[in-house]
CSV table of C-alpha atoms in Angstrom, one decimal:
chain,number,residue,atom,x,y,z
A,1275,MET,CA,65.1,-33.5,1.4
A,1276,LEU,CA,63.9,-36.8,0.5
A,1277,ARG,CA,61.5,-36.9,-2.7
A,1278,SER,CA,61.2,-40.5,-3.4
A,1279,ILE,CA,61.1,-43.5,-1.5
A,1280,ASP,CA,63.5,-45.1,-4.0
A,1281,GLU,CA,66.1,-42.7,-2.6
A,1282,LEU,CA,65.9,-44.9,0.6
A,1283,ALA,CA,67.1,-47.9,-0.9
A,1284,GLU,CA,70.5,-46.6,-1.5
A,1285,LEU,CA,70.9,-46.0,2.2
A,1286,ASN,CA,69.8,-49.8,3.4
A,1287,PRO,CA,70.0,-51.3,5.7
A,1288,PHE,CA,68.3,-49.0,8.4
A,1289,ALA,CA,68.2,-49.0,12.1
A,1290,VAL,CA,64.8,-47.1,13.1
A,1291,VAL,CA,64.8,-44.9,16.1
A,1292,GLY,CA,61.0,-44.8,17.4
A,1293,ALA,CA,58.6,-47.5,17.6
A,1294,GLY,CA,55.4,-45.4,17.2
A,1295,GLY,CA,53.4,-44.4,14.3
A,1296,GLY,CA,56.3,-42.9,12.4
A,1297,GLY,CA,58.7,-45.6,12.8
A,1298,GLU,CA,56.4,-48.0,12.1
A,1299,LYS,CA,55.2,-46.5,8.7
A,1300,PHE,CA,59.1,-46.1,7.9
A,1301,ALA,CA,59.9,-49.4,8.9
A,1302,THR,CA,57.2,-51.1,6.4
A,1303,LEU,CA,58.1,-48.7,3.3
A,1304,PRO,CA,58.8,-51.2,0.4
A,1305,THR,CA,62.0,-49.9,-0.3
A,1306,VAL,CA,63.3,-50.1,3.2
A,1307,GLU,CA,65.4,-52.9,4.9
A,1308,VAL,CA,65.1,-52.8,8.8
A,1309,VAL,CA,67.6,-54.5,10.9
A,1310,GLY,CA,67.1,-52.8,14.2
A,1311,ILE,CA,64.5,-50.9,16.2
A,1312,MET,CA,65.1,-48.8,19.3
A,1313,ASP,CA,62.6,-46.9,21.5
A,1314,ASP,CA,63.3,-45.5,25.0
A,1315,ASP,CA,59.7,-46.5,26.3
A,1316,PRO,CA,59.9,-49.8,28.2
A,1317,SER,CA,56.6,-51.0,27.4
A,1318,LYS,CA,57.6,-51.1,23.7
A,1319,VAL,CA,60.6,-53.2,24.2
A,1320,GLY,CA,60.1,-56.5,22.8
A,1321,MET,CA,57.3,-55.5,20.4
A,1322,GLU,CA,57.9,-56.7,17.0
A,1323,ILE,CA,57.7,-54.3,14.1
A,1324,ALA,CA,58.4,-55.4,10.3
A,1325,GLY,CA,59.7,-58.8,11.7
A,1326,VAL,CA,62.2,-56.9,13.9
A,1327,LYS,CA,62.1,-56.8,17.8
A,1328,VAL,CA,62.1,-53.5,19.7
A,1329,THR,CA,65.0,-52.9,22.0
A,1330,ASN,CA,66.1,-50.1,24.0
A,1331,ASP,CA,69.8,-50.4,23.3
A,1332,PHE,CA,71.0,-48.3,20.7
A,1333,ASP,CA,74.2,-50.4,20.0
A,1334,GLU,CA,72.0,-53.3,19.4
A,1335,ALA,CA,69.7,-51.4,17.2
A,1336,VAL,CA,72.2,-50.1,15.0
A,1337,GLU,CA,74.5,-53.3,14.7
A,1338,GLY,CA,74.7,-54.2,10.9
A,1339,ALA,CA,73.1,-50.8,9.9
A,1340,SER,CA,74.3,-48.3,7.4
A,1341,SER,CA,71.8,-45.7,8.1
A,1342,VAL,CA,69.6,-44.5,11.0
A,1343,ALA,CA,65.9,-43.2,10.7
A,1344,ILE,CA,65.0,-40.9,13.6
A,1345,MET,CA,61.2,-41.1,13.4
A,1346,LEU,CA,60.5,-39.6,17.0
A,1347,PRO,CA,57.5,-37.5,17.9
A,1348,LYS,CA,57.2,-33.6,18.3
A,1349,GLY,CA,58.7,-32.7,21.8
A,1350,ALA,CA,61.6,-35.2,21.4
A,1351,GLU,CA,64.1,-32.8,19.5
A,1352,HIS,CA,66.8,-33.2,22.2
A,1353,ARG,CA,66.8,-37.0,22.0
A,1354,ALA,CA,66.7,-36.9,18.3
A,1355,LEU,CA,69.6,-34.4,18.1
A,1356,GLU,CA,71.7,-36.6,20.4
A,1357,LEU,CA,70.9,-39.7,18.5
A,1358,ALA,CA,71.8,-38.1,15.0
A,1359,VAL,CA,75.0,-36.9,16.4
A,1360,GLU,CA,76.0,-39.9,17.8
A,1361,SER,CA,74.8,-41.9,14.4
A,1362,ILE,CA,77.0,-39.6,12.3
A,1363,ARG,CA,80.1,-39.8,14.5
A,1364,ARG,CA,79.8,-43.7,13.9
A,1365,GLY,CA,79.7,-43.2,10.2
A,1366,LEU,CA,76.0,-44.1,9.5
A,1367,ASN,CA,73.7,-42.1,7.3
A,1368,VAL,CA,70.8,-40.3,8.9
A,1369,VAL,CA,67.2,-39.7,7.9
A,1370,THR,CA,65.5,-37.6,10.1
A,1371,SER,CA,61.5,-36.3,10.5
A,1372,PHE,CA,60.7,-32.6,10.2
A,1373,ARG,CA,58.4,-33.3,13.5
A,1374,SER,CA,61.5,-33.6,15.6
A,1375,LEU,CA,64.6,-32.6,13.7
A,1376,PRO,CA,64.2,-30.2,11.0
A,1377,LEU,CA,67.4,-29.8,9.2
A,1378,GLU,CA,66.8,-26.1,8.8
A,1379,ASP,CA,67.1,-25.6,12.4
A,1380,TYR,CA,70.3,-27.6,12.6
A,1381,PRO,CA,72.7,-26.7,10.1
A,1382,ALA,CA,75.7,-27.6,12.2
A,1383,LEU,CA,74.3,-31.0,12.1
A,1384,VAL,CA,74.5,-30.9,8.3
A,1385,LYS,CA,78.1,-29.8,8.3
A,1386,LEU,CA,79.0,-32.8,10.8
A,1387,ALA,CA,77.5,-35.1,8.4
A,1388,GLU,CA,79.3,-33.5,5.5
A,1389,SER,CA,82.8,-33.8,7.4
A,1390,LYS,CA,82.2,-37.5,8.1
A,1391,GLY,CA,81.2,-38.3,4.4
A,1392,VAL,CA,77.8,-39.7,5.5
A,1393,LYS,CA,74.5,-38.4,4.2
A,1394,ILE,CA,71.7,-36.9,6.2
A,1395,LEU,CA,68.4,-36.4,4.7
A,1396,GLU,CA,65.0,-35.2,5.8
A,1397,LEU,CA,61.2,-36.3,5.4
A,1398,SER,CA,60.1,-32.9,4.9
A,1399,PRO,CA,56.4,-31.6,4.6
A,1400,ARG,CA,57.0,-30.6,1.1
A,1401,LEU,CA,55.5,-27.1,1.5
A,1402,ASP,CA,57.0,-26.5,-1.6
A,1403,VAL,CA,54.6,-28.5,-3.5
A,1404,VAL,CA,51.4,-27.0,-1.9
A,1405,ARG,CA,52.9,-23.5,-2.9
A,1406,GLU,CA,53.2,-24.8,-6.5
A,1407,VAL,CA,49.7,-25.9,-6.7
A,1408,ALA,CA,47.9,-23.6,-4.3
A,1409,GLY,CA,49.8,-20.6,-5.1
A,1410,ASP,CA,50.9,-20.0,-1.2
A,1411,ALA,CA,51.7,-21.9,1.7
A,1412,PRO,CA,53.4,-21.3,5.3
A,1413,GLU,CA,57.3,-20.8,5.2
A,1414,ARG,CA,57.6,-24.0,7.4
A,1415,CYS,CA,55.6,-26.5,8.9
A,1416,THR,CA,53.2,-25.0,11.5
A,1417,GLU,CA,53.0,-28.6,13.6
A,1418,VAL,CA,55.0,-27.4,16.7
A,1419,VAL,CA,52.9,-27.8,19.8
A,1420,PRO,CA,54.2,-30.9,22.0
A,1421,LYS,CA,51.8,-33.4,21.9
A,1422,LYS,CA,49.2,-34.3,24.4
A,1423,ASP,CA,46.7,-36.9,24.2
A,1424,ARG,CA,44.1,-35.7,26.6
A,1425,PRO,CA,44.0,-33.5,29.8
A,1426,GLU,CA,45.6,-34.9,32.9
A,1427,THR,CA,43.5,-33.2,35.3
A,1428,GLU,CA,40.5,-35.2,36.9
A,1429,ILE,CA,38.5,-31.8,37.2
A,1430,PRO,CA,35.0,-32.2,35.3
A,1431,ARG,CA,35.2,-30.5,31.7
A,1432,VAL,CA,32.4,-29.0,29.8
A,1433,PHE,CA,32.4,-28.5,26.0
A,1434,VAL,CA,30.4,-25.8,24.6
A,1435,GLY,CA,29.8,-26.8,21.0
A,1436,GLY,CA,27.2,-25.5,18.6
A,1437,THR,CA,25.2,-26.2,15.2
A,1438,SER,CA,27.2,-23.5,13.4
A,1439,GLN,CA,29.4,-20.6,13.7
A,1440,GLU,CA,28.0,-17.1,15.3
A,1441,CYS,CA,25.4,-19.3,17.3
A,1442,GLY,CA,26.4,-18.4,20.7
A,1443,LYS,CA,29.1,-20.3,22.1
A,1444,ARG,CA,31.3,-17.7,23.5
A,1445,THR,CA,28.2,-15.9,25.3
A,1446,THR,CA,27.1,-19.2,26.7
A,1447,THR,CA,30.8,-20.2,27.8
A,1448,LEU,CA,31.0,-16.9,29.8
A,1449,LYS,CA,27.5,-17.0,31.1
A,1450,LEU,CA,27.8,-20.6,32.4
A,1451,ALA,CA,30.8,-19.3,34.2
A,1452,GLU,CA,28.9,-16.5,35.9
A,1453,GLY,CA,26.1,-18.9,36.8
A,1454,LEU,CA,28.4,-21.5,38.5
A,1455,GLU,CA,30.1,-18.7,40.1
A,1456,ALA,CA,26.6,-17.6,41.6
A,1457,SER,CA,25.9,-20.9,42.5
A,1458,GLY,CA,29.0,-21.0,45.0
A,1459,TYR,CA,31.5,-23.0,42.6
A,1460,THR,CA,34.7,-22.0,41.0
A,1461,PRO,CA,34.6,-22.2,37.1
A,1462,ALA,CA,37.7,-21.9,34.9
A,1463,THR,CA,37.2,-21.1,31.4
A,1464,VAL,CA,39.2,-21.9,28.0
A,1465,ALA,CA,38.5,-19.9,25.0
A,1466,THR,CA,39.6,-20.7,21.6
A,1467,GLY,CA,38.3,-17.8,19.7
A,1468,GLU,CA,39.8,-14.3,19.5
A,1469,PHE,CA,36.9,-12.5,21.3
A,1470,ALA,CA,36.3,-14.9,24.1
A,1471,ALA,CA,40.1,-15.1,24.6
A,1472,LEU,CA,39.8,-11.6,25.8
A,1473,GLU,CA,37.5,-12.3,28.7
A,1474,ALA,CA,38.4,-16.0,29.5
A,1475,ASP,CA,40.9,-17.3,32.1
A,1476,VAL,CA,43.0,-18.9,29.2
A,1477,GLY,CA,42.4,-18.0,25.6
A,1478,PHE,CA,44.0,-18.4,22.1
A,1479,ARG,CA,42.8,-18.5,18.7
A,1480,ALA,CA,42.6,-22.2,17.8
A,1481,GLY,CA,42.1,-21.4,14.4
A,1482,SER,CA,45.3,-19.9,14.0
A,1483,LEU,CA,47.0,-23.3,14.7
A,1484,SER,CA,48.0,-26.0,12.4
A,1485,VAL,CA,45.0,-28.6,12.6
A,1486,MET,CA,47.5,-31.2,13.9
A,1487,ASP,CA,48.1,-28.9,16.8
A,1488,VAL,CA,44.6,-28.0,18.1
A,1489,ALA,CA,43.7,-31.0,20.1
A,1490,SER,CA,47.2,-30.9,22.0
A,1491,ALA,CA,47.1,-27.0,22.6
A,1492,VAL,CA,43.4,-27.5,24.1
A,1493,ALA,CA,44.7,-30.1,26.4
A,1494,HIS,CA,47.5,-28.2,27.7
A,1495,ALA,CA,45.5,-25.2,28.2
A,1496,VAL,CA,42.9,-27.3,30.3
A,1497,ASP,CA,45.9,-28.8,32.4
A,1498,TYR,CA,47.3,-25.1,32.8
A,1499,VAL,CA,44.2,-23.4,34.1
A,1500,ALA,CA,43.3,-26.5,36.1
A,1501,GLU,CA,46.4,-25.8,38.0
A,1502,GLU,CA,46.4,-22.2,37.9
A,1503,LYS,CA,42.8,-21.7,39.3
A,1504,ASP,CA,42.2,-24.9,41.2
A,1505,ALA,CA,38.6,-24.9,39.4
A,1506,ASP,CA,35.6,-27.1,40.4
A,1507,VAL,CA,34.5,-27.0,36.6
A,1508,ILE,CA,36.5,-26.2,33.5
A,1509,ILE,CA,34.5,-24.7,30.6
A,1510,VAL,CA,36.2,-24.9,27.0
A,1511,GLU,CA,34.5,-23.0,24.2
A,1512,GLY,CA,34.0,-24.8,20.9
A,1513,GLN,CA,34.5,-23.1,17.4
A,1514,SER,CA,32.1,-23.8,14.4
A,1515,SER,CA,30.2,-27.0,14.2
A,1516,LEU,CA,30.3,-30.7,13.0
A,1517,THR,CA,27.3,-30.4,11.0
A,1518,GLU,CA,26.9,-26.9,9.4
A,1519,ARG,CA,26.1,-27.1,5.9
A,1520,ARG,CA,28.2,-25.0,3.3
A,1521,ASN,CA,31.0,-24.6,5.6
A,1522,PRO,CA,33.1,-27.5,5.9
A,1523,HIS,CA,36.6,-25.7,6.7
A,1524,PRO,CA,36.2,-25.3,10.5
A,1525,ARG,CA,34.8,-28.9,11.0
A,1526,PRO,CA,38.7,-30.3,11.8
A,1527,LEU,CA,38.8,-27.4,14.0
A,1528,TYR,CA,35.7,-27.9,16.0
A,1529,LEU,CA,36.7,-31.6,16.0
A,1530,GLY,CA,40.3,-30.9,17.6
A,1531,ILE,CA,39.0,-28.5,20.3
A,1532,LEU,CA,36.6,-31.4,21.4
A,1533,LEU,CA,39.0,-34.2,21.4
A,1534,GLY,CA,41.4,-31.7,23.6
A,1535,CYS,CA,38.8,-31.3,25.9
A,1536,ALA,CA,38.0,-34.8,26.4
A,1537,PRO,CA,34.5,-33.5,28.1
A,1538,ASP,CA,32.6,-35.1,30.7
A,1539,ALA,CA,29.4,-32.7,29.7
A,1540,VAL,CA,28.3,-31.3,26.5
A,1541,VAL,CA,26.2,-27.9,26.0
A,1542,VAL,CA,24.9,-27.6,22.2
A,1543,CYS,CA,24.2,-23.8,21.3
A,1544,HIS,CA,21.9,-23.1,18.6
A,1545,ARG,CA,20.7,-20.0,16.7
A,1546,PRO,CA,17.2,-20.3,14.9
A,1547,ASN,CA,16.9,-18.6,11.7
A,1548,HIS,CA,20.4,-17.9,11.3
A,1549,PRO,CA,20.8,-15.0,8.7
A,1550,PHE,CA,24.1,-16.1,7.3
A,1551,ARG,CA,24.8,-19.5,8.5
A,1552,TYR,CA,22.9,-23.0,7.5
A,1553,PRO,CA,22.8,-25.2,10.6
A,1554,ARG,CA,21.2,-28.6,10.1
A,1555,GLY,CA,20.0,-28.5,13.6
A,1556,VAL,CA,20.3,-29.6,17.2
A,1557,LEU,CA,19.7,-33.2,16.6
A,1558,ALA,CA,22.1,-33.6,13.7
A,1559,GLU,CA,24.9,-31.9,16.0
A,1560,VAL,CA,24.0,-34.0,19.0
A,1561,ASN,CA,24.1,-37.4,16.9
A,1562,ALA,CA,27.5,-36.4,15.5
A,1563,LEU,CA,28.7,-35.7,18.9
A,1564,ARG,CA,27.4,-38.9,20.2
A,1565,VAL,CA,30.0,-40.6,17.8
A,1566,ILE,CA,32.9,-38.5,18.8
A,1567,VAL,CA,32.4,-38.6,22.5
A,1568,PRO,CA,30.0,-41.2,23.5
A,1569,ASP,CA,30.8,-41.0,27.2
A,1570,ALA,CA,29.9,-37.6,27.4
A,1571,ASP,CA,26.5,-36.3,28.3
A,1572,LEU,CA,24.2,-33.5,26.8
A,1573,ALA,CA,23.5,-31.1,29.7
A,1574,ALA,CA,21.4,-28.7,28.1
A,1575,VAL,CA,20.8,-26.8,24.7
A,1576,CYS,CA,21.3,-23.1,24.7
A,1577,VAL,CA,19.4,-21.1,22.3
A,1578,ASN,CA,20.5,-17.7,20.9
A,1579,PRO,CA,17.2,-16.1,20.6
A,1580,ARG,CA,18.1,-12.9,18.2
A,1581,ASN,CA,16.5,-14.3,15.2
A,1582,LEU,CA,13.6,-15.9,17.0
A,1583,GLU,CA,10.0,-15.2,15.4
A,1584,GLU,CA,8.2,-16.5,18.2
A,1585,PRO,CA,8.4,-16.1,22.1
A,1586,PHE,CA,11.3,-18.1,23.6
A,1587,GLU,CA,9.3,-20.5,25.9
A,1588,THR,CA,7.3,-21.7,22.8
A,1589,TYR,CA,10.2,-22.3,20.7
A,1590,ALA,CA,11.9,-24.0,23.7
A,1591,ARG,CA,8.9,-26.3,24.3
A,1592,ARG,CA,8.8,-27.3,20.8
A,1593,LEU,CA,12.6,-28.1,20.7
A,1594,ARG,CA,12.5,-30.0,24.2
A,1595,ALA,CA,9.7,-32.1,22.6
A,1596,LYS,CA,11.6,-32.8,19.5
A,1597,ILE,CA,14.8,-33.9,21.4
A,1598,TRP,CA,12.4,-36.2,23.7
A,1599,ARG,CA,10.8,-37.8,20.5
A,1600,ALA,CA,14.3,-38.5,19.1
A,1601,THR,CA,16.2,-39.5,22.2
A,1602,GLY,CA,13.4,-40.3,24.9
A,1603,GLU,CA,15.4,-37.9,27.2
A,1604,GLN,CA,14.2,-34.7,28.7
A,1605,VAL,CA,16.9,-32.1,27.7
A,1606,PRO,CA,16.8,-28.5,29.2
A,1607,VAL,CA,16.6,-25.6,26.8
A,1608,ARG,CA,17.9,-22.6,28.0
A,1609,ASN,CA,18.6,-18.9,27.3
A,1610,PRO,CA,22.1,-18.4,28.7
A,1611,VAL,CA,22.0,-14.7,29.2
A,1612,GLU,CA,18.7,-15.0,31.3
A,1613,GLU,CA,19.1,-18.4,32.8
A,1614,SER,CA,22.8,-18.6,33.4
A,1615,GLU,CA,22.2,-20.1,37.2
A,1616,LYS,CA,19.8,-22.6,35.7
A,1617,LEU,CA,22.3,-23.6,33.1
A,1618,ALA,CA,24.7,-24.2,35.7
A,1619,ARG,CA,22.5,-26.2,37.6
A,1620,ASP,CA,21.9,-28.6,34.7
A,1621,VAL,CA,25.4,-28.8,34.0
A,1622,LEU,CA,26.3,-29.7,37.7
A,1623,ARG,CA,23.5,-32.2,37.8
A,1624,THR,CA,24.8,-33.9,34.7
A,1625,ILE,CA,28.5,-33.8,35.9
A,1626,GLU,CA,27.7,-35.2,39.3
A,1627,GLY,CA,25.4,-38.0,37.8
A,1628,ALA,CA,22.5,-37.3,40.2
A,1629,GLY,CA,19.0,-36.8,38.5
A,1630,ARG,CA,20.9,-36.8,35.4
A,1631,GLY,CA,18.7,-35.5,32.4
A,1632,GLY,CA,20.9,-35.4,29.7
A,1633,ALA,CA,21.1,-37.6,26.6
A,1634,ARG,CA,24.1,-39.6,26.1
A,1635,CYS,CA,26.4,-37.9,23.6
């Protein structure tokens, strides 16, 4: 395990495998001297990193090197292992990343390095430090989901967000699906909480994942359900809120789900007079969403009326007026339980772009 960048100086010069973010960071460390950089991606060949041009030829990259740093992304374990073995057989030291080649999973690789008289070291997540300072930590790195930048499907996607936890996102997700079915459309639902996961087409507890894995897991789930169900619309349940006060911990979770969904439309849920959460409100959430997903449209606001102290229609009129004054847009305010079909039509109009009534998020 590497504990200091000073240990890398003893292994110079390096060939770096992987011309992505990890490879660039490694190549520009102050104690590292780089003589070659290799990447299998043809679009990266010829790029210059740390004054060295990227090649796709391993022999060319390792010429003059004493060590090889393998900085490939999660999901490239087979290629990382192949290149580590080849490097060791050539008598080169190896530095790996825990993302693609955790040494605890490959004890034979460590033995091979010992037999060849070369060093093999790992850039680890240093969970031992977390355990020391916080009193507990996972046994191993939990970043395991193969990276997926965004869904590949072209099926329209709706993100159901909210102003706080326990504000109606699960109910709205499922009721929107019911409304779409009643309108003759085929919806598919992706749940990210433990309760909605029991009812959705595909679901998992996103909060159980490393924050580094949430967006990829959601993107994979969206593509999976798109293929399995051949849906007209995919609805993704969010968790927590971007703006809720006194509860910052789940915000990265919400953000990961949002980015993994890459929505075309957004529905924002709100529970007025929440008894144990502290939402900043609909406008604050819409403004935050506008920054993160500027190309998505606000299709509707869904209100959980459980703690309302006035008739729903009275509250809805006031909220519509408030949104109109702030955005200049007429945004529907719905009770998703009683108005699931109207909510479905709001979403369909927003997605289709005809008679669009939503404020750009």
